[in-house]
Amino acid sequence: MAKGNKLDRFRERLEDLDPETRRSYLERLYRDLGLFDTIINAIDEGVMVIDRNLAVKYYNARAKAMLGLPENAAEIPMSRLLPDLDWRRIMPFGDEGWSSSNQEFETHYPEHGFFQASIRPMNGDNTQAVVVIRDVTNDRDREKEAHVRGWENSALRFGAVVAHEVRNPLHGIYLMLQLMEKERGKELVSDLKKCGNEVLRLTNMLTNLMDTARPDGNKDFVPVDLATLVREVAVSLEPESRVREIAVEVLQPKPVPPVPGAA
């Protein structure tokens, strides 16, 4: 009734005007409506107006292109045009009222894409609602790419940690095998060489993995005690220094403050 009363009052006001004023008013109204239609069709979002029966009362050019609306779209209920939306949540009380809602849906026609629909009752007219549709396909693609990149980076970091932790013991074993080969005599030379070759092959594989997994971006730095680090390196080099008959000695004339570093 409210809608009918508004139309009746509008008609009565038009009838009260003289013919020239009425013609001028209608021409201005027509121009304003044309400008409104031009603006609505120029925006990047799809705009639709539906009534309580989910009948399409209006849609702009973008909505038609997004959803591939047929020419008889006004004869098709919105629940059939967009069946993936939860219309029970949008209209929880049937045709008695609307509930504002934001929902995403996927389409495969006319092209595959992801969209976000925002449904709001029209101000002052609870018999109709405005549906604004935004294309979020690119946002989804960027999220997917970011997820894949995150997974790849995590896998590379994990591979780098594993390679680092395994490579050092393998290198130590290889040096010990060299030392045993030198000290135990020729009877074990053949077997030790085979073991050494296999360990060296695995070490090279892990070195390549570490090079591949080495991150290009910034790393998290933590305080590092250089004196402790040097002593640990010297201990790890002991087998190799024995093989090469090189003496390794750590000298620390004065305390060294920690410095920022990353593994």
Short mmCIF file of C-alpha atoms in Angstrom, two decimals:
data_model
loop_
_atom_site.label_atom_id
_atom_site.label_comp_id
_atom_site.label_asym_id
_atom_site.label_seq_id
_atom_site.Cartn_x
_atom_site.Cartn_y
_atom_site.Cartn_z
CA MET A 1 0.00 0.00 0.00
CA ALA A 2 2.86 2.35 0.77
CA LYS A 3 4.17 2.00 -2.76
CA GLY A 4 0.69 2.54 -4.22
CA ASN A 5 0.14 5.62 -2.04
CA LYS A 6 3.38 7.16 -3.28
CA LEU A 7 2.36 6.62 -6.91
CA ASP A 8 -1.09 8.05 -6.23
CA ARG A 9 0.36 11.16 -4.61
CA PHE A 10 2.79 11.57 -7.51
CA ARG A 11 -0.06 11.28 -10.02
CA GLU A 12 -2.17 13.78 -8.11
CA ARG A 13 0.67 16.32 -8.05
CA LEU A 14 1.19 15.95 -11.78
CA GLU A 15 -2.49 16.52 -12.43
CA ASP A 16 -2.40 19.72 -10.37
CA LEU A 17 0.30 21.20 -12.62
CA ASP A 18 -0.47 23.18 -15.75
CA PRO A 19 0.41 21.41 -19.05
CA GLU A 20 3.61 23.41 -19.68
CA THR A 21 4.99 22.90 -16.18
CA ARG A 22 4.02 19.20 -16.26
CA ARG A 23 5.81 18.71 -19.61
CA SER A 24 8.94 20.51 -18.32
CA TYR A 25 8.93 18.42 -15.14
CA LEU A 26 8.56 15.12 -17.01
CA GLU A 27 11.37 16.05 -19.41
CA ARG A 28 13.67 16.81 -16.50
CA LEU A 29 12.68 13.56 -14.80
CA TYR A 30 13.41 11.67 -18.03
CA ARG A 31 16.86 13.27 -18.27
CA ASP A 32 17.62 12.45 -14.65
CA LEU A 33 16.57 8.85 -15.15
CA GLY A 34 18.74 8.62 -18.27
CA LEU A 35 21.73 9.98 -16.35
CA PHE A 36 21.08 7.52 -13.53
CA ASP A 37 20.92 4.63 -15.99
CA THR A 38 24.18 5.78 -17.64
CA ILE A 39 25.98 5.92 -14.29
CA ILE A 40 24.66 2.54 -13.12
CA ASN A 41 25.74 0.89 -16.38
CA ALA A 42 29.21 2.45 -16.16
CA ILE A 43 30.20 1.00 -12.77
CA ASP A 44 32.14 -2.24 -12.46
CA GLU A 45 29.64 -3.96 -10.15
CA GLY A 46 26.50 -5.73 -11.19
CA VAL A 47 23.34 -4.12 -9.79
CA MET A 48 19.97 -5.83 -9.59
CA VAL A 49 16.64 -4.98 -7.95
CA ILE A 50 14.32 -7.78 -6.84
CA ASP A 51 10.95 -7.91 -5.11
CA ARG A 52 9.63 -10.15 -2.37
CA ASN A 53 8.72 -12.82 -4.92
CA LEU A 54 12.40 -12.79 -6.03
CA ALA A 55 11.35 -11.42 -9.40
CA VAL A 56 13.99 -9.32 -11.15
CA LYS A 57 12.73 -5.76 -11.54
CA TYR A 58 15.95 -4.20 -12.82
CA TYR A 59 19.52 -5.15 -13.74
CA ASN A 60 22.36 -3.16 -15.25
CA ALA A 61 24.62 -4.13 -18.15
CA ARG A 62 27.38 -5.39 -15.86
CA ALA A 63 25.05 -7.81 -14.06
CA LYS A 64 23.87 -9.17 -17.40
CA ALA A 65 27.47 -9.73 -18.55
CA MET A 66 28.56 -11.31 -15.27
CA LEU A 67 25.71 -13.78 -14.99
CA GLY A 68 24.85 -14.25 -18.64
CA LEU A 69 21.27 -13.14 -17.96
CA PRO A 70 18.78 -14.08 -20.69
CA GLU A 71 16.42 -11.56 -22.24
CA ASN A 72 13.54 -12.95 -20.20
CA ALA A 73 15.44 -12.63 -16.88
CA ALA A 74 12.48 -10.72 -15.41
CA GLU A 75 10.38 -13.88 -15.79
CA ILE A 76 12.86 -16.10 -13.91
CA PRO A 77 12.97 -16.09 -10.09
CA MET A 78 16.23 -14.89 -8.61
CA SER A 79 16.53 -18.15 -6.71
CA ARG A 80 16.93 -19.90 -10.07
CA LEU A 81 19.31 -17.32 -11.48
CA LEU A 82 21.52 -17.57 -8.39
CA PRO A 83 20.69 -20.96 -6.84
CA ASP A 84 23.93 -21.11 -4.80
CA LEU A 85 22.85 -18.24 -2.54
CA ASP A 86 21.23 -19.10 0.78
CA TRP A 87 17.86 -17.48 0.16
CA ARG A 88 16.47 -18.80 3.44
CA ARG A 89 19.04 -16.68 5.24
CA ILE A 90 18.25 -13.68 3.04
CA MET A 91 14.50 -14.06 3.57
CA PRO A 92 14.16 -15.89 6.91
CA PHE A 93 10.49 -14.89 7.24
CA GLY A 94 9.42 -15.72 3.70
CA ASP A 95 8.06 -12.77 1.75
CA GLU A 96 7.47 -10.77 4.95
CA GLY A 97 10.91 -9.17 5.04
CA TRP A 98 14.58 -9.16 4.13
CA SER A 99 17.78 -9.84 6.00
CA SER A 100 20.94 -8.08 4.85
CA SER A 101 23.47 -10.61 3.66
CA ASN A 102 26.90 -10.95 2.07
CA GLN A 103 27.55 -14.24 0.29
CA GLU A 104 30.01 -15.63 -2.23
CA PHE A 105 29.11 -17.94 -5.08
CA GLU A 106 30.75 -19.61 -8.04
CA THR A 107 29.55 -19.60 -11.64
CA HIS A 108 30.50 -21.62 -14.70
CA TYR A 109 28.45 -19.64 -17.22
CA PRO A 110 29.10 -17.55 -19.22
CA GLU A 111 32.61 -17.88 -17.75
CA HIS A 112 34.01 -19.52 -14.67
CA GLY A 113 34.39 -17.06 -11.82
CA PHE A 114 33.82 -16.24 -8.17
CA PHE A 115 31.48 -13.45 -7.12
CA GLN A 116 30.33 -11.73 -3.95
CA ALA A 117 26.68 -10.75 -3.63
CA SER A 118 25.58 -8.07 -1.18
CA ILE A 119 21.82 -7.99 -0.61
CA ARG A 120 20.24 -4.99 1.16
CA PRO A 121 16.60 -3.88 1.53
CA MET A 122 15.82 -0.65 -0.26
CA ASN A 123 15.57 2.35 2.05
CA GLY A 124 11.96 3.13 2.84
CA ASP A 125 10.65 0.24 0.72
CA ASN A 126 10.80 -3.17 2.34
CA THR A 127 9.09 -4.73 -0.67
CA GLN A 128 12.28 -4.58 -2.74
CA ALA A 129 15.98 -5.25 -2.25
CA VAL A 130 19.15 -4.24 -4.06
CA VAL A 131 21.67 -6.92 -5.01
CA VAL A 132 25.20 -5.68 -5.71
CA ILE A 133 27.48 -8.28 -7.32
CA ARG A 134 31.26 -7.92 -7.32
CA ASP A 135 33.72 -10.07 -9.26
CA VAL A 136 36.26 -11.51 -6.78
CA THR A 137 37.87 -14.02 -9.17
CA ASN A 138 41.18 -12.14 -9.24
CA ASP A 139 41.18 -11.93 -5.44
CA ARG A 140 40.68 -15.69 -5.24
CA ASP A 141 43.49 -16.28 -7.75
CA ARG A 142 45.86 -14.07 -5.75
CA GLU A 143 44.94 -15.88 -2.53
CA LYS A 144 45.57 -19.22 -4.21
CA GLU A 145 48.93 -18.06 -5.57
CA ALA A 146 49.93 -16.71 -2.16
CA HIS A 147 48.93 -20.03 -0.56
CA VAL A 148 50.97 -22.00 -3.10
CA ARG A 149 53.97 -19.70 -2.64
CA GLY A 150 53.69 -20.06 1.12
CA TRP A 151 53.59 -23.83 0.84
CA GLU A 152 56.56 -23.86 -1.52
CA ASN A 153 58.57 -21.59 0.76
CA SER A 154 57.75 -23.78 3.75
CA ALA A 155 58.82 -26.88 1.85
CA LEU A 156 62.06 -25.21 0.80
CA ARG A 157 62.82 -24.07 4.34
CA PHE A 158 62.13 -27.56 5.64
CA GLY A 159 64.38 -29.03 2.94
CA ALA A 160 67.14 -26.58 3.86
CA VAL A 161 66.94 -27.53 7.54
CA VAL A 162 66.99 -31.26 6.76
CA ALA A 163 69.86 -30.89 4.31
CA HIS A 164 71.85 -28.81 6.79
CA GLU A 165 71.30 -31.26 9.65
CA VAL A 166 72.12 -34.36 7.57
CA ARG A 167 74.96 -32.98 5.50
CA ASN A 168 77.28 -32.21 8.42
CA PRO A 169 77.20 -35.74 9.91
CA LEU A 170 77.68 -37.23 6.43
CA HIS A 171 80.68 -35.01 5.89
CA GLY A 172 82.10 -36.10 9.23
CA ILE A 173 81.56 -39.78 8.33
CA TYR A 174 83.29 -39.24 5.00
CA LEU A 175 86.33 -37.73 6.73
CA MET A 176 86.44 -40.58 9.26
CA LEU A 177 86.36 -43.08 6.40
CA GLN A 178 89.30 -41.31 4.83
CA LEU A 179 91.15 -41.49 8.15
CA MET A 180 90.34 -45.21 8.54
CA GLU A 181 91.49 -45.85 4.99
CA LYS A 182 94.81 -44.22 5.78
CA GLU A 183 95.33 -45.90 9.18
CA ARG A 184 93.87 -49.41 8.75
CA GLY A 185 95.83 -50.62 5.75
CA LYS A 186 94.97 -51.83 2.28
CA GLU A 187 92.61 -54.68 3.29
CA LEU A 188 89.80 -52.21 3.94
CA VAL A 189 90.67 -49.76 1.19
CA SER A 190 88.23 -51.13 -1.41
CA ASP A 191 85.21 -51.27 0.92
CA LEU A 192 86.01 -47.93 2.50
CA LYS A 193 86.29 -46.31 -0.90
CA LYS A 194 82.86 -47.61 -1.86
CA CYS A 195 81.37 -46.27 1.37
CA GLY A 196 83.18 -43.00 0.89
CA ASN A 197 81.89 -42.62 -2.66
CA GLU A 198 78.30 -43.17 -1.52
CA VAL A 199 78.62 -40.71 1.35
CA LEU A 200 80.19 -38.17 -1.00
CA ARG A 201 77.34 -38.65 -3.47
CA LEU A 202 74.75 -38.04 -0.73
CA THR A 203 76.68 -35.01 0.51
CA ASN A 204 76.64 -33.51 -2.98
CA MET A 205 72.90 -34.14 -3.28
CA LEU A 206 72.25 -32.38 0.02
CA THR A 207 74.52 -29.50 -0.96
CA ASN A 208 72.46 -29.03 -4.12
CA LEU A 209 69.27 -29.16 -2.07
CA MET A 210 70.58 -26.50 0.29
CA ASP A 211 71.53 -24.27 -2.64
CA THR A 212 68.07 -24.69 -4.15
CA ALA A 213 66.27 -24.08 -0.86
CA ARG A 214 68.35 -21.07 0.11
CA PRO A 215 65.81 -18.24 0.67
CA ASP A 216 66.20 -15.04 -1.29
CA GLY A 217 64.36 -12.83 1.19
CA ASN A 218 65.21 -11.54 4.62
CA LYS A 219 65.99 -13.99 7.41
CA ASP A 220 65.38 -13.79 11.12
CA PHE A 221 68.60 -12.83 12.89
CA VAL A 222 69.50 -13.88 16.44
CA PRO A 223 72.53 -13.13 18.64
CA VAL A 224 75.43 -15.49 17.86
CA ASP A 225 78.38 -16.18 20.15
CA LEU A 226 81.30 -16.16 17.71
CA ALA A 227 83.72 -17.82 20.13
CA THR A 228 81.39 -20.79 20.63
CA LEU A 229 80.72 -21.00 16.92
CA VAL A 230 84.43 -21.05 16.06
CA ARG A 231 85.09 -23.79 18.62
CA GLU A 232 82.25 -25.90 17.21
CA VAL A 233 83.61 -25.48 13.68
CA ALA A 234 87.09 -26.46 14.86
CA VAL A 235 85.72 -29.64 16.47
CA SER A 236 83.82 -30.55 13.28
CA LEU A 237 87.02 -30.06 11.24
CA GLU A 238 89.09 -32.32 13.47
CA PRO A 239 88.67 -35.48 11.30
CA GLU A 240 89.62 -33.58 8.15
CA SER A 241 92.55 -31.88 9.87
CA ARG A 242 93.83 -35.27 10.98
CA VAL A 243 93.53 -36.65 7.46
CA ARG A 244 95.37 -33.69 6.02
CA GLU A 245 97.79 -33.58 8.96
CA ILE A 246 96.89 -29.99 9.74
CA ALA A 247 96.88 -28.60 13.25
CA VAL A 248 93.80 -26.52 14.12
CA GLU A 249 93.99 -24.28 17.18
CA VAL A 250 91.47 -21.74 18.46
CA LEU A 251 92.88 -18.56 20.00
CA GLN A 252 90.66 -16.07 21.79
CA PRO A 253 92.71 -13.16 23.12
CA LYS A 254 89.68 -11.31 24.52
CA PRO A 255 85.92 -11.77 24.85
CA VAL A 256 83.96 -11.25 21.62
CA PRO A 257 80.47 -9.71 21.90
CA PRO A 258 77.57 -11.53 20.24
CA VAL A 259 76.68 -10.46 16.72
CA PRO A 260 73.43 -10.83 14.74
CA GLY A 261 73.42 -13.93 12.58
CA ALA A 262 71.24 -16.56 10.94
CA ALA A 263 71.76 -20.24 10.32
#
